[in-house]
């Protein structure tokens, strides 16, 4: 990606941001439906509930939350449902994280370094219930399944990060009312570069049987 | 079916009502993969989609179930293949049992589908050579005999973990043996299920995961491939060979952003569907330039042969000619975007590095006596080394780096020697080849040429004729954009100061800047925010940087106006998106500064006259754009998925 400042000054380049969300037929590798979502949609997160047929995305340039859901006729639609901060200041939402019970959506805004919590119990009407300053800039947020731990990184892209600014990973605990910082890893101080994304894996995801077992194989039973 | 599975899949049972016992209670919590049942959705009709190659199905050394050493490609035997990686002690119902189940169903299908039996083969290969010896694989195979004898299903293994490793690596199979709490190896592997559909050319055409591995999906894909190959029983499907349909603006970029400044804009991107080109006879073009162009300077001495042009074209589109093998010349000189970029004002090089200026077009570059916006280079042969070595463009660290790479790539073997009387790749021959191709990109016989030189009175409409009159008289454009008696280069090959460079150098940015963030949505962004995320803009003093003569500050080369309708955005820094903006800029008299060219003055054109000039400029587009772009589409690009690759 080119230098962010250069890009903001390049009129033609600014027209070339993605402005669609596409529902794909993965077998035919063709689009089923192309929905106009202007303003550079970045991340998509779909609700977990078995009957919750909807997803959220946020548009980085226009700073809005968009809901993508199926209407009564089975047609997928995209509609903007909330503003994030003050869009005219380009807070630039980047990563979002949906809670396992589909009631909360964490939204990070890169430019102002904040994280915001939206109540999405009514997906058509998200409303912000909390915000906190994480750093000069913030990129991704990863949540534990129970929603109590939230990890944050700072780096969006090498060429887009603020030239002066801290680079770190932080862990916060969410107690239901506010975020309490638990630790910070300063990437610059430790000469680790810039942290972009986190992955939380589990060995047991790859195999249904017990992974670490004291019993001989023939007696393994599944619960 | 139950008996068959029960033999092998001892630790798990699939059908609760049949086999539940105390020793093997059934886990009701694991949802069965859809491959065991009915697909919950409809597949697209076979032949209505394409399966582009995803990679190469590499060879490897294996053992068949008789213990014979054989290579994977020999096993493939020129047929369509479904390749699964399994191990016999796998107890994950949605793992190897799933892929074996699907393979079993396909084997059974072969009893009634002769085309399938004759052309398609199943291959299962173990990734546990320690347990899965050929004898074990033979035993494993026995259980599938109920599928019948039609067709072939090979069960393979390897003689050791060491022999298996390169195969796993080339198919990107990452496996880890699992350990018990006390550190003992268990018989389990942790891996992600991938089943490969491979064609007779050893290209991988689909990769199935647990989610959609299903007999119907595989059969659908096989039928699609058979149709594409025109196999007996299916009509030949030429969908993959269709030349890309030209977009409405004539082989332009696939994404038309006209009207983006209004909120009525609707996305109209075109997918690059089955793009395949057609080579043109470029040498004929060189020897007989289209109407409106003079003979190529030094044509005889240059001796442009088809071999040189073809080699030059191969180099021009080869992405391996950059440091990290991602950048070719064509990444900034994009054929369907006027051999420039319509999507960037100033270029972007390797790894997003900033380039100061707009990419000039390659159309008709044969006639340029000075190259680069500041005119610092004198021949095309020498010019190529600029972008090749520039750290912010293709970033090759040295001349030798490029030469040595070319000498080592198999698909260049002998090509330089054949084109240049025995000379191998060198600074000279690389330059000569690339220059030969670039010189062949001649484009003229535009509406203007036919009217002016061809004496076709109706080739231009009235508005365009009015535009021509303004161009040569009141507006005085022809002073620098020269039109000759028998040919027109529409450039004087000189450098002039129009004031744009001065304006950029002297401009003090305001506190805010207008930025368009979505169709019809423009916001004022604090310059301070932009500065936080941007490196300082590089200075640009134009010709002065070359001559060190202060009189030459902010002088830039006059570009040709041929094909100007195709080469937006305009000026040395791409600041104008439309020809209207350009004409209005000159109408205002450029930007006043102490070094402004005497040719630049306010023109006092009214709105209609501006329109007429723009109409005239649009009549300067050559008639062979599709020919040249289709020729470009046919060029290999250094892509491993295509035949033109090692």
Coordinates of C-alpha atoms in Angstrom, one line a residue, chain A residues 83-214:
Chain A
X83 CA -22.2 6.4 13.0
X84 CA -18.9 5.8 14.8
X85 CA -17.7 8.8 16.6
X86 CA -17.8 12.0 14.5
X87 CA -17.5 10.8 10.8
X88 CA -16.3 14.2 9.7
X89 CA -13.1 13.8 11.7
X90 CA -12.3 10.4 10.0
X91 CA -11.9 8.4 13.1
X92 CA -11.3 5.4 10.6
X93 CA -12.8 2.3 12.1
X94 CA -10.6 -0.7 11.5
X95 CA -11.2 -3.9 13.4
X96 CA -14.5 -5.0 15.0
X97 CA -15.3 -7.9 17.3
X98 CA -18.7 -9.4 17.9
X99 CA -19.4 -11.0 21.3
X100 CA -20.3 -14.7 21.5
X101 CA -23.9 -13.9 22.5
X102 CA -24.3 -11.3 19.7
X103 CA -25.1 -8.5 22.0
X104 CA -21.9 -6.5 21.9
X105 CA -19.7 -5.1 19.1
X106 CA -16.3 -3.7 19.9
X107 CA -15.2 -1.2 17.2
X108 CA -11.6 0.2 17.0
X109 CA -10.9 3.6 15.4
X110 CA -7.4 3.9 14.1
X111 CA -7.0 7.7 13.9
X112 CA -8.1 8.6 17.3
X113 CA -6.7 5.4 19.0
X114 CA -10.0 4.6 20.7
X115 CA -12.1 1.5 21.3
X116 CA -15.8 1.8 21.4
X117 CA -18.4 -0.6 22.7
X118 CA -21.8 -0.8 20.9
X119 CA -24.9 -2.5 22.2
X120 CA -26.1 -4.5 19.2
X121 CA -29.0 -6.4 20.9
X122 CA -31.1 -4.7 18.3
X123 CA -28.9 -5.1 15.2
X124 CA -30.8 -2.4 13.3
X125 CA -30.0 0.1 16.1
X126 CA -26.5 -0.2 17.5
X127 CA -25.8 2.4 20.2
X128 CA -22.5 3.2 21.8
X129 CA -22.4 2.5 25.5
X130 CA -18.7 2.9 26.3
X131 CA -15.4 4.1 24.8
X132 CA -11.8 4.2 26.0
X133 CA -8.4 5.6 24.8
X134 CA -6.1 2.7 24.0
X135 CA -3.1 4.6 22.5
X136 CA -2.1 7.1 19.7
X137 CA -3.5 4.5 17.2
X138 CA -5.1 1.2 17.5
X139 CA -5.7 -1.6 15.0
X140 CA -7.1 -5.0 16.0
X141 CA -9.1 -6.2 18.9
X142 CA -9.5 -9.8 19.9
X143 CA -11.9 -11.0 22.5
X144 CA -11.9 -14.1 24.6
X145 CA -15.0 -16.3 24.1
X146 CA -16.5 -15.1 27.5
X147 CA -15.9 -11.5 26.6
X148 CA -13.9 -10.8 29.7
X149 CA -10.5 -10.3 28.1
X150 CA -9.7 -8.0 25.2
X151 CA -6.4 -7.8 23.4
X152 CA -5.4 -4.8 21.3
X153 CA -2.7 -4.2 18.7
X154 CA -1.6 -0.9 17.1
X155 CA -0.2 -1.5 13.6
X156 CA -2.5 -1.1 10.6
X157 CA 0.0 -1.2 7.8
X158 CA 3.7 -0.3 7.7
X159 CA 3.1 2.6 5.3
X160 CA -0.1 3.8 7.1
X161 CA 0.9 3.8 10.7
X162 CA 1.4 7.2 12.3
X163 CA 5.0 8.1 11.9
X164 CA 5.3 9.0 15.5
X165 CA 3.3 6.7 17.8
X166 CA 3.7 3.8 20.2
X167 CA 3.5 0.2 19.0
X168 CA 2.3 -2.3 21.5
X169 CA 0.0 -5.2 22.5
X170 CA -2.3 -4.5 25.5
X171 CA -4.5 -6.8 27.4
X172 CA -7.6 -5.4 29.2
X173 CA -10.2 -7.0 31.3
X174 CA -13.8 -6.0 30.8
X175 CA -15.7 -6.0 34.1
X176 CA -19.1 -5.1 32.6
X177 CA -18.6 -1.4 33.1
X178 CA -15.1 -0.5 32.0
X179 CA -11.8 -1.8 30.7
X180 CA -9.0 -2.3 33.1
X181 CA -5.5 -2.7 31.6
X182 CA -3.7 -5.8 32.7
X183 CA -0.4 -5.7 30.7
X184 CA 1.3 -4.0 27.9
X185 CA 4.1 -5.3 25.6
X186 CA 6.0 -2.3 24.1
X187 CA 7.1 -3.5 20.7
X188 CA 9.4 -0.6 20.0
X189 CA 11.2 -1.0 23.3
X190 CA 11.7 -4.7 22.8
X191 CA 12.7 -4.2 19.1
X192 CA 9.9 -6.5 17.9
X193 CA 8.7 -4.3 15.1
X194 CA 5.0 -3.5 14.7
X195 CA 2.2 -5.8 15.9
X196 CA -0.7 -6.2 13.4
X197 CA -2.9 -9.2 14.1
X198 CA -3.3 -11.8 16.8
X199 CA -4.3 -15.4 16.5
X200 CA -5.6 -17.5 19.3
X201 CA -5.4 -21.2 18.5
X202 CA -6.3 -24.3 20.3
X203 CA -4.8 -27.7 19.6
X204 CA -8.1 -29.4 20.3
X205 CA -9.8 -27.6 17.5
X206 CA -8.0 -30.0 15.1
X207 CA -9.0 -33.2 16.6
X208 CA -12.2 -34.2 18.3
X209 CA -10.6 -36.8 20.5
X210 CA -8.7 -35.9 23.6
X211 CA -5.4 -34.4 22.6
X212 CA -3.5 -34.8 25.8
X213 CA -4.6 -38.0 27.4
X214 CA -3.2 -40.3 30.1

